[in-house]
PDB file of C-alpha atoms and ligand atoms in Angstrom:
ATOM      1  CA  UNK A  11      45.100  67.960 -46.093  1.00  0.00           C
ATOM      2  CA  UNK A  12      45.344  67.444 -42.316  1.00  0.00           C
ATOM      3  CA  UNK A  13      47.368  70.425 -41.054  1.00  0.00           C
ATOM      4  CA  UNK A  14      48.445  68.825 -37.772  1.00  0.00           C
ATOM      5  CA  UNK A  15      52.125  67.916 -37.606  1.00  0.00           C
ATOM      6  CA  UNK A  16      53.330  64.471 -38.547  1.00  0.00           C
ATOM      7  CA  UNK A  17      55.090  62.742 -35.660  1.00  0.00           C
ATOM      8  CA  UNK A  18      58.406  61.116 -36.567  1.00  0.00           C
ATOM      9  CA  UNK A  19      59.828  58.786 -33.919  1.00  0.00           C
ATOM     10  CA  UNK A  20      63.537  58.594 -34.700  1.00  0.00           C
ATOM     11  CA  UNK A  21      64.622  62.171 -35.416  1.00  0.00           C
ATOM     12  CA  UNK A  22      68.271  61.415 -36.128  1.00  0.00           C
ATOM     13  CA  UNK A  23      67.791  57.837 -37.204  1.00  0.00           C
ATOM     14  CA  UNK A  24      68.768  56.592 -40.650  1.00  0.00           C
ATOM     15  CA  UNK A  25      65.231  56.626 -42.017  1.00  0.00           C
ATOM     16  CA  UNK A  26      63.540  59.104 -39.640  1.00  0.00           C
ATOM     17  CA  UNK A  27      65.905  61.928 -40.582  1.00  0.00           C
ATOM     18  CA  UNK A  28      65.269  61.311 -44.277  1.00  0.00           C
ATOM     19  CA  UNK A  29      61.498  61.131 -43.838  1.00  0.00           C
ATOM     20  CA  UNK A  30      61.576  64.385 -41.878  1.00  0.00           C
ATOM     21  CA  UNK A  31      63.621  66.180 -44.554  1.00  0.00           C
ATOM     22  CA  UNK A  32      61.358  65.029 -47.369  1.00  0.00           C
ATOM     23  CA  UNK A  33      58.150  66.002 -45.552  1.00  0.00           C
ATOM     24  CA  UNK A  34      59.549  69.449 -44.727  1.00  0.00           C
ATOM     25  CA  UNK A  35      60.599  69.934 -48.355  1.00  0.00           C
ATOM     26  CA  UNK A  36      57.012  69.132 -49.354  1.00  0.00           C
ATOM     27  CA  UNK A  37      55.694  71.749 -46.917  1.00  0.00           C
ATOM     28  CA  UNK A  38      54.348  69.432 -44.211  1.00  0.00           C
ATOM     29  CA  UNK A  39      54.681  70.321 -40.538  1.00  0.00           C
ATOM     30  CA  UNK A  40      56.576  67.622 -38.656  1.00  0.00           C
ATOM     31  CA  UNK A  41      57.412  66.783 -35.055  1.00  0.00           C
ATOM     32  CA  UNK A  42      60.598  64.702 -35.107  1.00  0.00           C
ATOM     33  CA  UNK A  43      61.348  63.220 -31.684  1.00  0.00           C
ATOM     34  CA  UNK A  44      63.854  61.054 -29.839  1.00  0.00           C
ATOM     35  CA  UNK A  45      65.392  61.017 -26.348  1.00  0.00           C
ATOM     36  CA  UNK A  46      67.307  64.255 -27.055  1.00  0.00           C
ATOM     37  CA  UNK A  47      64.430  66.413 -28.374  1.00  0.00           C
ATOM     38  CA  UNK A  48      61.918  68.669 -26.661  1.00  0.00           C
ATOM     39  CA  UNK A  49      59.351  67.204 -26.225  1.00  0.00           C
ATOM     40  CA  UNK A  50      61.402  64.059 -25.841  1.00  0.00           C
ATOM     41  CA  UNK A  51      60.374  60.522 -26.682  1.00  0.00           C
ATOM     42  CA  UNK A  52      61.967  57.497 -25.045  1.00  0.00           C
ATOM     43  CA  UNK A  53      60.751  53.967 -25.768  1.00  0.00           C
ATOM     44  CA  UNK A  54      61.983  53.028 -22.283  1.00  0.00           C
ATOM     45  CA  UNK A  55      59.911  55.749 -20.582  1.00  0.00           C
ATOM     46  CA  UNK A  56      56.163  55.713 -21.408  1.00  0.00           C
ATOM     47  CA  UNK A  57      55.719  58.945 -19.411  1.00  0.00           C
ATOM     48  CA  UNK A  58      57.300  60.778 -22.385  1.00  0.00           C
ATOM     49  CA  UNK A  59      54.895  59.427 -25.010  1.00  0.00           C
ATOM     50  CA  UNK A  60      51.738  61.467 -24.476  1.00  0.00           C
ATOM     51  CA  UNK A  61      53.254  64.939 -24.877  1.00  0.00           C
ATOM     52  CA  UNK A  62      55.132  63.774 -27.981  1.00  0.00           C
ATOM     53  CA  UNK A  63      51.945  62.412 -29.574  1.00  0.00           C
ATOM     54  CA  UNK A  64      49.408  65.078 -28.535  1.00  0.00           C
ATOM     55  CA  UNK A  65      48.332  67.322 -31.408  1.00  0.00           C
ATOM     56  CA  UNK A  66      49.808  65.161 -34.163  1.00  0.00           C
ATOM     57  CA  UNK A  67      47.578  63.422 -36.703  1.00  0.00           C
ATOM     58  CA  UNK A  68      49.768  60.711 -38.160  1.00  0.00           C
ATOM     59  CA  UNK A  69      53.116  59.151 -37.292  1.00  0.00           C
ATOM     60  CA  UNK A  70      56.154  57.364 -38.660  1.00  0.00           C
ATOM     61  CA  UNK A  71      57.189  54.921 -35.945  1.00  0.00           C
ATOM     62  CA  UNK A  72      60.626  53.325 -35.659  1.00  0.00           C
ATOM     63  CA  UNK A  73      61.241  51.232 -32.559  1.00  0.00           C
ATOM     64  CA  UNK A  74      64.569  51.076 -30.698  1.00  0.00           C
ATOM     65  CA  UNK A  75      66.630  48.990 -30.550  1.00  0.00           C
ATOM     66  CA  UNK A  76      64.757  46.428 -32.682  1.00  0.00           C
ATOM     67  CA  UNK A  77      61.300  44.834 -32.756  1.00  0.00           C
ATOM     68  CA  UNK A  78      63.017  41.456 -32.263  1.00  0.00           C
ATOM     69  CA  UNK A  79      63.810  42.151 -28.594  1.00  0.00           C
ATOM     70  CA  UNK A  80      61.398  40.371 -26.204  1.00  0.00           C
ATOM     71  CA  UNK A  81      60.192  43.565 -24.450  1.00  0.00           C
ATOM     72  CA  UNK A  82      59.137  45.147 -27.778  1.00  0.00           C
ATOM     73  CA  UNK A  83      55.753  43.389 -27.860  1.00  0.00           C
ATOM     74  CA  UNK A  84      54.502  44.829 -24.570  1.00  0.00           C
ATOM     75  CA  UNK A  85      55.956  48.256 -25.377  1.00  0.00           C
ATOM     76  CA  UNK A  86      54.332  48.433 -28.809  1.00  0.00           C
ATOM     77  CA  UNK A  87      50.964  47.356 -27.401  1.00  0.00           C
ATOM     78  CA  UNK A  88      51.172  50.044 -24.727  1.00  0.00           C
ATOM     79  CA  UNK A  89      52.257  52.633 -27.291  1.00  0.00           C
ATOM     80  CA  UNK A  90      49.301  51.821 -29.573  1.00  0.00           C
ATOM     81  CA  UNK A  91      46.944  52.243 -26.647  1.00  0.00           C
ATOM     82  CA  UNK A  92      48.396  55.690 -25.814  1.00  0.00           C
ATOM     83  CA  UNK A  93      48.394  56.652 -29.516  1.00  0.00           C
ATOM     84  CA  UNK A  94      44.701  55.801 -29.893  1.00  0.00           C
ATOM     85  CA  UNK A  95      43.766  57.635 -26.687  1.00  0.00           C
ATOM     86  CA  UNK A  96      45.602  60.740 -27.878  1.00  0.00           C
ATOM     87  CA  UNK A  97      43.951  60.915 -31.282  1.00  0.00           C
ATOM     88  CA  UNK A  98      46.620  59.540 -33.617  1.00  0.00           C
ATOM     89  CA  UNK A  99      44.748  58.524 -36.768  1.00  0.00           C
ATOM     90  CA  UNK A 100      47.391  56.891 -38.940  1.00  0.00           C
ATOM     91  CA  UNK A 101      50.606  55.028 -38.149  1.00  0.00           C
ATOM     92  CA  UNK A 102      53.343  53.937 -40.536  1.00  0.00           C
ATOM     93  CA  UNK A 103      55.483  51.303 -38.804  1.00  0.00           C
ATOM     94  CA  UNK A 104      59.021  50.410 -39.852  1.00  0.00           C
ATOM     95  CA  UNK A 105      59.284  46.654 -39.505  1.00  0.00           C
ATOM     96  CA  UNK A 106      61.922  43.987 -40.124  1.00  0.00           C
ATOM     97  CA  UNK A 107      61.811  40.814 -42.219  1.00  0.00           C
ATOM     98  CA  UNK A 108      61.704  37.310 -40.792  1.00  0.00           C
ATOM     99  CA  UNK A 109      61.546  38.376 -37.148  1.00  0.00           C
ATOM    100  CA  UNK A 110      58.792  36.947 -34.951  1.00  0.00           C
ATOM    101  CA  UNK A 111      58.827  40.057 -32.761  1.00  0.00           C
ATOM    102  CA  UNK A 112      58.367  42.293 -35.802  1.00  0.00           C
ATOM    103  CA  UNK A 113      55.437  40.186 -36.982  1.00  0.00           C
ATOM    104  CA  UNK A 114      53.781  40.461 -33.576  1.00  0.00           C
ATOM    105  CA  UNK A 115      54.150  44.260 -33.704  1.00  0.00           C
ATOM    106  CA  UNK A 116      52.654  44.324 -37.211  1.00  0.00           C
ATOM    107  CA  UNK A 117      49.652  42.280 -36.035  1.00  0.00           C
ATOM    108  CA  UNK A 118      49.155  44.539 -33.019  1.00  0.00           C
ATOM    109  CA  UNK A 119      49.095  47.623 -35.257  1.00  0.00           C
ATOM    110  CA  UNK A 120      46.626  46.029 -37.686  1.00  0.00           C
ATOM    111  CA  UNK A 121      44.340  45.126 -34.769  1.00  0.00           C
ATOM    112  CA  UNK A 122      44.612  48.530 -33.091  1.00  0.00           C
ATOM    113  CA  UNK A 123      41.770  50.223 -34.969  1.00  0.00           C
ATOM    114  CA  UNK A 124      44.191  52.949 -36.145  1.00  0.00           C
ATOM    115  CA  UNK A 125      44.674  53.240 -39.906  1.00  0.00           C
ATOM    116  CA  UNK A 126      48.065  51.738 -40.765  1.00  0.00           C
ATOM    117  CA  UNK A 127      50.904  51.066 -43.153  1.00  0.00           C
ATOM    118  CA  UNK A 128      53.759  48.674 -42.578  1.00  0.00           C
ATOM    119  CA  UNK A 129      57.085  49.168 -44.316  1.00  0.00           C
ATOM    120  CA  UNK A 130      58.883  45.852 -43.812  1.00  0.00           C
ATOM    121  CA  UNK A 131      62.496  46.433 -44.748  1.00  0.00           C
ATOM    122  CA  UNK A 132      65.530  44.284 -45.509  1.00  0.00           C
ATOM    123  CA  UNK A 133      68.921  45.345 -44.106  1.00  0.00           C
ATOM    124  CA  UNK A 134      69.729  48.935 -44.956  1.00  0.00           C
ATOM    125  CA  UNK A 135      72.641  49.627 -47.311  1.00  0.00           C
ATOM    126  CA  UNK A 136      73.374  52.571 -45.019  1.00  0.00           C
ATOM    127  CA  UNK A 137      74.523  50.138 -42.297  1.00  0.00           C
ATOM    128  CA  UNK A 138      77.818  50.239 -44.228  1.00  0.00           C
ATOM    129  CA  UNK A 139      78.087  54.029 -44.084  1.00  0.00           C
ATOM    130  CA  UNK A 140      76.016  55.392 -41.188  1.00  0.00           C
ATOM    131  CA  UNK A 141      76.110  52.643 -38.619  1.00  0.00           C
ATOM    132  CA  UNK A 142      78.067  49.917 -36.859  1.00  0.00           C
ATOM    133  CA  UNK A 143      79.897  48.661 -39.979  1.00  0.00           C
ATOM    134  CA  UNK A 144      81.405  52.054 -40.823  1.00  0.00           C
ATOM    135  CA  UNK A 145      84.253  51.739 -38.329  1.00  0.00           C
ATOM    136  CA  UNK A 146      85.415  48.422 -39.811  1.00  0.00           C
ATOM    137  CA  UNK A 147      85.330  49.789 -43.330  1.00  0.00           C
ATOM    138  CA  UNK A 148      87.351  52.859 -42.348  1.00  0.00           C
ATOM    139  CA  UNK A 149      89.920  50.574 -40.701  1.00  0.00           C
ATOM    140  CA  UNK A 150      90.230  48.606 -43.956  1.00  0.00           C
ATOM    141  CA  UNK A 151      88.723  45.385 -42.585  1.00  0.00           C
ATOM    142  CA  UNK A 152      85.148  44.466 -41.712  1.00  0.00           C
ATOM    143  CA  UNK A 153      85.055  41.504 -39.322  1.00  0.00           C
ATOM    144  CA  UNK A 154      81.523  40.146 -39.183  1.00  0.00           C
ATOM    145  CA  UNK A 155      79.671  36.868 -38.537  1.00  0.00           C
ATOM    146  CA  UNK A 156      77.419  36.947 -41.621  1.00  0.00           C
ATOM    147  CA  UNK A 157      79.008  34.006 -43.505  1.00  0.00           C
ATOM    148  CA  UNK A 158      77.911  33.621 -47.128  1.00  0.00           C
ATOM    149  CA  UNK A 159      74.259  34.531 -46.578  1.00  0.00           C
ATOM    150  CA  UNK A 160      72.998  36.914 -49.236  1.00  0.00           C
ATOM    151  CA  UNK A 161      70.787  39.883 -48.408  1.00  0.00           C
ATOM    152  CA  UNK A 162      68.955  42.270 -50.781  1.00  0.00           C
ATOM    153  CA  UNK A 163      70.150  45.451 -49.020  1.00  0.00           C
ATOM    154  CA  UNK A 164      67.676  48.316 -49.376  1.00  0.00           C
ATOM    155  CA  UNK A 165      68.605  51.977 -49.683  1.00  0.00           C
ATOM    156  CA  UNK A 166      67.311  54.108 -46.762  1.00  0.00           C
ATOM    157  CA  UNK A 167      66.410  56.802 -49.332  1.00  0.00           C
ATOM    158  CA  UNK A 168      63.991  54.333 -50.939  1.00  0.00           C
ATOM    159  CA  UNK A 169      62.491  53.479 -47.545  1.00  0.00           C
ATOM    160  CA  UNK A 170      61.993  57.199 -46.852  1.00  0.00           C
ATOM    161  CA  UNK A 171      60.320  57.695 -50.240  1.00  0.00           C
ATOM    162  CA  UNK A 172      57.920  54.834 -49.537  1.00  0.00           C
ATOM    163  CA  UNK A 173      57.132  56.132 -46.033  1.00  0.00           C
ATOM    164  CA  UNK A 174      56.458  59.646 -47.350  1.00  0.00           C
ATOM    165  CA  UNK A 175      54.158  58.246 -50.050  1.00  0.00           C
ATOM    166  CA  UNK A 176      52.150  56.341 -47.434  1.00  0.00           C
ATOM    167  CA  UNK A 177      51.873  59.463 -45.268  1.00  0.00           C
ATOM    168  CA  UNK A 178      50.951  61.932 -47.995  1.00  0.00           C
ATOM    169  CA  UNK A 179      49.356  60.186 -50.989  1.00  0.00           C
ATOM    170  CA  UNK A 180      45.917  58.616 -51.262  1.00  0.00           C
ATOM    171  CA  UNK A 181      45.592  54.927 -52.128  1.00  0.00           C
ATOM    172  CA  UNK A 182      48.109  53.394 -49.712  1.00  0.00           C
ATOM    173  CA  UNK A 183      46.030  53.006 -46.558  1.00  0.00           C
ATOM    174  CA  UNK A 184      46.206  49.674 -44.713  1.00  0.00           C
ATOM    175  CA  UNK A 185      48.859  48.209 -47.021  1.00  0.00           C
ATOM    176  CA  UNK A 186      52.108  46.448 -46.225  1.00  0.00           C
ATOM    177  CA  UNK A 187      55.110  47.140 -48.446  1.00  0.00           C
ATOM    178  CA  UNK A 188      57.985  44.692 -48.173  1.00  0.00           C
ATOM    179  CA  UNK A 189      60.919  46.733 -49.434  1.00  0.00           C
ATOM    180  CA  UNK A 190      64.265  45.326 -50.580  1.00  0.00           C
ATOM    181  CA  UNK A 191      66.955  46.273 -53.026  1.00  0.00           C
ATOM    182  CA  UNK A 192      66.979  44.740 -56.516  1.00  0.00           C
ATOM    183  CA  UNK A 193      69.934  42.332 -55.922  1.00  0.00           C
ATOM    184  CA  UNK A 194      70.879  39.986 -53.112  1.00  0.00           C
ATOM    185  CA  UNK A 195      74.548  40.282 -52.162  1.00  0.00           C
ATOM    186  CA  UNK A 196      76.754  38.644 -49.559  1.00  0.00           C
ATOM    187  CA  UNK A 197      78.680  40.903 -47.191  1.00  0.00           C
ATOM    188  CA  UNK A 198      81.869  39.864 -49.000  1.00  0.00           C
ATOM    189  CA  UNK A 199      80.370  41.013 -52.317  1.00  0.00           C
ATOM    190  CA  UNK A 200      79.224  44.325 -50.794  1.00  0.00           C
ATOM    191  CA  UNK A 201      82.688  45.012 -49.395  1.00  0.00           C
ATOM    192  CA  UNK A 202      84.239  44.054 -52.739  1.00  0.00           C
ATOM    193  CA  UNK A 203      81.948  46.534 -54.549  1.00  0.00           C
ATOM    194  CA  UNK A 204      82.792  49.275 -52.038  1.00  0.00           C
ATOM    195  CA  UNK A 205      86.514  48.506 -52.263  1.00  0.00           C
ATOM    196  CA  UNK A 206      86.492  48.455 -56.095  1.00  0.00           C
ATOM    197  CA  UNK A 207      84.573  51.738 -56.333  1.00  0.00           C
ATOM    198  CA  UNK A 208      86.870  53.404 -53.779  1.00  0.00           C
ATOM    199  CA  UNK A 209      89.966  52.037 -55.500  1.00  0.00           C
ATOM    200  CA  UNK A 210      91.285  51.095 -52.033  1.00  0.00           C
ATOM    201  CA  UNK A 211      91.626  47.684 -50.380  1.00  0.00           C
ATOM    202  CA  UNK A 212      88.909  46.887 -47.849  1.00  0.00           C
ATOM    203  CA  UNK A 213      88.729  43.293 -46.623  1.00  0.00           C
ATOM    204  CA  UNK A 214      85.807  41.260 -45.354  1.00  0.00           C
ATOM    205  CA  UNK A 215      86.550  38.584 -42.760  1.00  0.00           C
ATOM    206  CA  UNK A 216      83.760  36.255 -41.672  1.00  0.00           C
ATOM    207  CA  UNK A 217      84.032  34.858 -38.137  1.00  0.00           C
ATOM    208  CA  UNK A 218      81.805  32.474 -36.128  1.00  0.00           C
ATOM    209  CA  UNK A 219      78.925  34.178 -34.298  1.00  0.00           C
ATOM    210  CA  UNK A 220      80.108  33.074 -30.852  1.00  0.00           C
ATOM    211  CA  UNK A 221      83.551  34.562 -31.439  1.00  0.00           C
ATOM    212  CA  UNK A 222      81.922  37.829 -32.514  1.00  0.00           C
ATOM    213  CA  UNK A 223      79.665  37.943 -29.440  1.00  0.00           C
ATOM    214  CA  UNK A 224      82.619  37.184 -27.135  1.00  0.00           C
ATOM    215  CA  UNK A 225      84.499  40.108 -28.629  1.00  0.00           C
ATOM    216  CA  UNK A 226      81.477  42.375 -28.035  1.00  0.00           C
ATOM    217  CA  UNK A 227      81.316  41.180 -24.423  1.00  0.00           C
ATOM    218  CA  UNK A 228      84.980  42.023 -23.905  1.00  0.00           C
ATOM    219  CA  UNK A 229      84.351  45.495 -25.380  1.00  0.00           C
ATOM    220  CA  UNK A 230      81.580  46.026 -22.799  1.00  0.00           C
ATOM    221  CA  UNK A 231      78.671  46.066 -25.277  1.00  0.00           C
ATOM    222  CA  UNK A 232      75.426  45.829 -23.213  1.00  0.00           C
ATOM    223  CA  UNK A 233      73.955  42.347 -22.789  1.00  0.00           C
ATOM    224  CA  UNK A 234      70.690  43.127 -24.606  1.00  0.00           C
ATOM    225  CA  UNK A 235      72.657  44.278 -27.663  1.00  0.00           C
ATOM    226  CA  UNK A 236      74.701  41.060 -27.503  1.00  0.00           C
ATOM    227  CA  UNK A 237      71.419  39.100 -27.390  1.00  0.00           C
ATOM    228  CA  UNK A 238      69.999  41.081 -30.314  1.00  0.00           C
ATOM    229  CA  UNK A 239      73.051  40.601 -32.525  1.00  0.00           C
ATOM    230  CA  UNK A 240      73.176  36.887 -31.687  1.00  0.00           C
ATOM    231  CA  UNK A 241      69.500  36.626 -32.654  1.00  0.00           C
ATOM    232  CA  UNK A 242      70.040  38.536 -35.902  1.00  0.00           C
ATOM    233  CA  UNK A 243      72.985  36.420 -37.007  1.00  0.00           C
ATOM    234  CA  UNK A 244      71.674  33.022 -35.983  1.00  0.00           C
ATOM    235  CA  UNK A 245      67.938  33.310 -36.707  1.00  0.00           C
ATOM    236  CA  UNK A 246      67.294  36.186 -39.073  1.00  0.00           C
ATOM    237  CA  UNK A 247      70.442  35.551 -41.126  1.00  0.00           C
ATOM    238  CA  UNK A 248      69.729  31.898 -41.923  1.00  0.00           C
ATOM    239  CA  UNK A 249      68.804  32.691 -45.539  1.00  0.00           C
ATOM    240  CA  UNK A 250      65.082  33.275 -44.919  1.00  0.00           C
ATOM    241  CA  UNK A 251      65.394  36.906 -46.068  1.00  0.00           C
ATOM    242  CA  UNK A 252      67.536  36.420 -49.150  1.00  0.00           C
ATOM    243  CA  UNK A 253      64.720  36.840 -51.687  1.00  0.00           C
ATOM    244  CA  UNK A 254      64.033  40.157 -53.422  1.00  0.00           C
ATOM    245  CA  UNK A 255      60.592  41.715 -52.849  1.00  0.00           C
ATOM    246  CA  UNK A 256      58.727  44.324 -54.933  1.00  0.00           C
ATOM    247  CA  UNK A 257      57.622  46.806 -52.218  1.00  0.00           C
ATOM    248  CA  UNK A 258      59.470  49.817 -53.616  1.00  0.00           C
ATOM    249  CA  UNK A 259      57.972  49.301 -57.094  1.00  0.00           C
ATOM    250  CA  UNK A 260      54.505  48.659 -55.659  1.00  0.00           C
ATOM    251  CA  UNK A 261      54.541  51.858 -53.590  1.00  0.00           C
ATOM    252  CA  UNK A 262      56.424  54.208 -55.916  1.00  0.00           C
ATOM    253  CA  UNK A 263      56.043  52.773 -59.422  1.00  0.00           C
ATOM    254  CA  UNK A 264      59.818  52.780 -59.900  1.00  0.00           C
ATOM    255  CA  UNK A 265      62.510  50.176 -59.269  1.00  0.00           C
ATOM    256  CA  UNK A 266      64.562  50.196 -56.064  1.00  0.00           C
ATOM    257  CA  UNK A 267      68.042  51.726 -55.982  1.00  0.00           C
ATOM    258  CA  UNK A 268      70.860  49.316 -56.797  1.00  0.00           C
ATOM    259  CA  UNK A 269      73.721  48.821 -54.311  1.00  0.00           C
ATOM    260  CA  UNK A 270      76.108  50.232 -56.937  1.00  0.00           C
ATOM    261  CA  UNK A 271      74.234  53.566 -56.977  1.00  0.00           C
ATOM    262  CA  UNK A 272      74.254  53.603 -53.165  1.00  0.00           C
ATOM    263  CA  UNK A 273      78.040  53.071 -53.184  1.00  0.00           C
ATOM    264  CA  UNK A 274      78.533  55.896 -55.697  1.00  0.00           C
ATOM    265  CA  UNK A 275      76.528  58.427 -53.692  1.00  0.00           C
ATOM    266  CA  UNK A 276      78.230  57.377 -50.441  1.00  0.00           C
ATOM    267  CA  UNK A 277      81.642  57.963 -52.008  1.00  0.00           C
ATOM    268  CA  UNK A 278      80.447  61.390 -53.190  1.00  0.00           C
ATOM    269  CA  UNK A 279      79.272  62.215 -49.647  1.00  0.00           C
ATOM    270  CA  UNK A 280      82.812  61.618 -48.351  1.00  0.00           C
ATOM    271  CA  UNK A 281      81.731  59.189 -45.615  1.00  0.00           C
ATOM    272  CA  UNK A 282      84.443  56.656 -46.565  1.00  0.00           C
ATOM    273  CA  UNK A 283      87.099  59.269 -47.299  1.00  0.00           C
ATOM    274  CA  UNK A 284      89.028  58.084 -44.228  1.00  0.00           C
ATOM    275  CA  UNK A 285      89.839  54.804 -46.020  1.00  0.00           C
ATOM    276  CA  UNK A 286      91.399  56.744 -48.853  1.00  0.00           C
ATOM    277  CA  UNK A 287      93.281  59.108 -46.535  1.00  0.00           C
ATOM    278  CA  UNK A 288      94.682  56.218 -44.493  1.00  0.00           C
ATOM    279  CA  UNK A 289      95.945  54.504 -47.639  1.00  0.00           C
ATOM    280  CA  UNK A 290      97.572  57.590 -49.120  1.00  0.00           C
ATOM    281  CA  UNK A 291      99.051  58.797 -45.799  1.00  0.00           C
TER     282      UNK A 291
HETATM  283  N1  LIG B  78      69.253  48.969 -39.779  1.00  0.00           N
HETATM  284  C1  LIG B  78      68.646  48.031 -40.512  1.00  0.00           C
HETATM  285  O1  LIG B  78      69.239  47.407 -41.395  1.00  0.00           O
HETATM  286  C2  LIG B  78      67.188  47.751 -40.278  1.00  0.00           C
HETATM  287  C3  LIG B  78      66.496  46.914 -41.165  1.00  0.00           C
HETATM  288  C4  LIG B  78      65.138  46.693 -40.965  1.00  0.00           C
HETATM  289  C5  LIG B  78      64.479  47.285 -39.891  1.00  0.00           C
HETATM  290  N2  LIG B  78      65.214  48.078 -39.052  1.00  0.00           N
HETATM  291  C6  LIG B  78      64.516  48.699 -37.914  1.00  0.00           C
HETATM  292  O2  LIG B  78      64.819  50.057 -37.891  1.00  0.00           O
HETATM  293  C7  LIG B  78      64.781  50.538 -36.541  1.00  0.00           C
HETATM  294  C8  LIG B  78      66.026  51.307 -36.275  1.00  0.00           C
HETATM  295  O3  LIG B  78      66.120  52.244 -37.282  1.00  0.00           O
HETATM  296  P1  LIG B  78      67.494  52.877 -37.655  1.00  0.00           P
HETATM  297  O4  LIG B  78      68.527  51.813 -37.869  1.00  0.00           O
HETATM  298  O5  LIG B  78      67.191  53.855 -38.749  1.00  0.00           O
HETATM  299  O6  LIG B  78      67.787  53.639 -36.306  1.00  0.00           O
HETATM  300  P2  LIG B  78      69.114  54.341 -35.917  1.00  0.00           P
HETATM  301  O7  LIG B  78      69.681  55.070 -37.065  1.00  0.00           O
HETATM  302  O8  LIG B  78      69.983  53.354 -35.202  1.00  0.00           O
HETATM  303  O9  LIG B  78      68.478  55.343 -34.846  1.00  0.00           O
HETATM  304  C9  LIG B  78      69.254  55.893 -33.905  1.00  0.00           C
HETATM  305  C10 LIG B  78      68.450  56.945 -33.165  1.00  0.00           C
HETATM  306  O10 LIG B  78      67.474  56.346 -32.316  1.00  0.00           O
HETATM  307  C11 LIG B  78      67.318  57.153 -31.171  1.00  0.00           C
HETATM  308  N3  LIG B  78      67.061  56.280 -30.021  1.00  0.00           N
HETATM  309  C12 LIG B  78      67.878  55.367 -29.462  1.00  0.00           C
HETATM  310  N4  LIG B  78      67.296  54.778 -28.396  1.00  0.00           N
HETATM  311  C13 LIG B  78      66.072  55.349 -28.270  1.00  0.00           C
HETATM  312  C14 LIG B  78      64.986  55.185 -27.358  1.00  0.00           C
HETATM  313  N5  LIG B  78      65.048  54.341 -26.302  1.00  0.00           N
HETATM  314  N6  LIG B  78      63.863  55.919 -27.545  1.00  0.00           N
HETATM  315  C15 LIG B  78      63.781  56.796 -28.567  1.00  0.00           C
HETATM  316  N7  LIG B  78      64.777  57.007 -29.463  1.00  0.00           N
HETATM  317  C16 LIG B  78      65.916  56.299 -29.310  1.00  0.00           C
HETATM  318  C17 LIG B  78      68.662  57.911 -31.004  1.00  0.00           C
HETATM  319  O11 LIG B  78      68.436  59.298 -30.849  1.00  0.00           O
HETATM  320  P3  LIG B  78      68.506  59.928 -29.367  1.00  0.00           P
HETATM  321  O12 LIG B  78      69.859  59.556 -28.825  1.00  0.00           O
HETATM  322  O13 LIG B  78      68.298  61.373 -29.571  1.00  0.00           O
HETATM  323  O14 LIG B  78      67.397  59.260 -28.625  1.00  0.00           O
HETATM  324  C18 LIG B  78      69.398  57.711 -32.323  1.00  0.00           C
HETATM  325  O15 LIG B  78      69.727  58.903 -33.003  1.00  0.00           O
HETATM  326  C19 LIG B  78      64.645  49.326 -35.648  1.00  0.00           C
HETATM  327  O16 LIG B  78      63.302  49.195 -35.258  1.00  0.00           O
HETATM  328  C20 LIG B  78      65.021  48.183 -36.578  1.00  0.00           C
HETATM  329  O17 LIG B  78      64.363  46.996 -36.253  1.00  0.00           O
HETATM  330  C21 LIG B  78      66.522  48.338 -39.227  1.00  0.00           C
END
């Protein structure tokens, strides 16, 4: 076993934090990094990359904000160059489905000469509990421009299990795992399942994309985030990603976690307790 630490780009991120925890539990040395760590790692500042990479043998790489943004291609190419020069031997890249930018990053990694895995993930279930949809749920109403499109939400715990397998077990090298949950659900169905399990009313309201983006603009959300969300809801959410894929089973030999199980563990964690408190106040 290579004793050098495993680099994790995305220390506090939804999957990076889980990958780090699992590797530590298994006894692996890790170097989890982001803008707030020492050494730090900032995708916007290549001067930070070398000291983060040096001395590590393999890496789990999550790009910010999303591989779909136009500048991602040049940044990923530059990163792969620095990674190769600094002795990184294996990279596991978190990728997205149905995004041209993500596909270009995947191709760049495959062509880099570094041994690779790609974990190409559907939307995370944890977006409802650890990300931008949490606020809406706690307020009792999620307003979102996702229409009726169905998505096979994947559990971030499953993604972390797959990533750890690719980093620690033989037999995975140079393979792409397309990971999704076992069922495709609309946002309305997800919110209904969350609401039913909580025993509290949470509503889903679908609005046109342009109305949603205008609201973000008024709230002062940066322009590149507005662009990204517009891209996600007009291009990536056109139904192209609605099919279920077997990546979790292929990598782990077990089925992916169902959305119902995700909802149950999230309720146990207390993350949506505010909805209940508000209702009973
Ligand atoms: N969410 C989904 O449904 C989904 C689905 C498929 C693929 N993905 C991919 O997953 C990646 C995002 O993963 P995530 O949602 O798990 O991330 P996340 O939870 O949003 O990660 C947030 C962390 O990223 C760090 N960060 C922000 N900007 C950074 C920068 N410029 N350089 C370095 N670190 C930075 C921040 O830590 P600091 O403040 O300490 O820097 C923050 O804690 C994206 O590449 C996205 O395309 C996401």
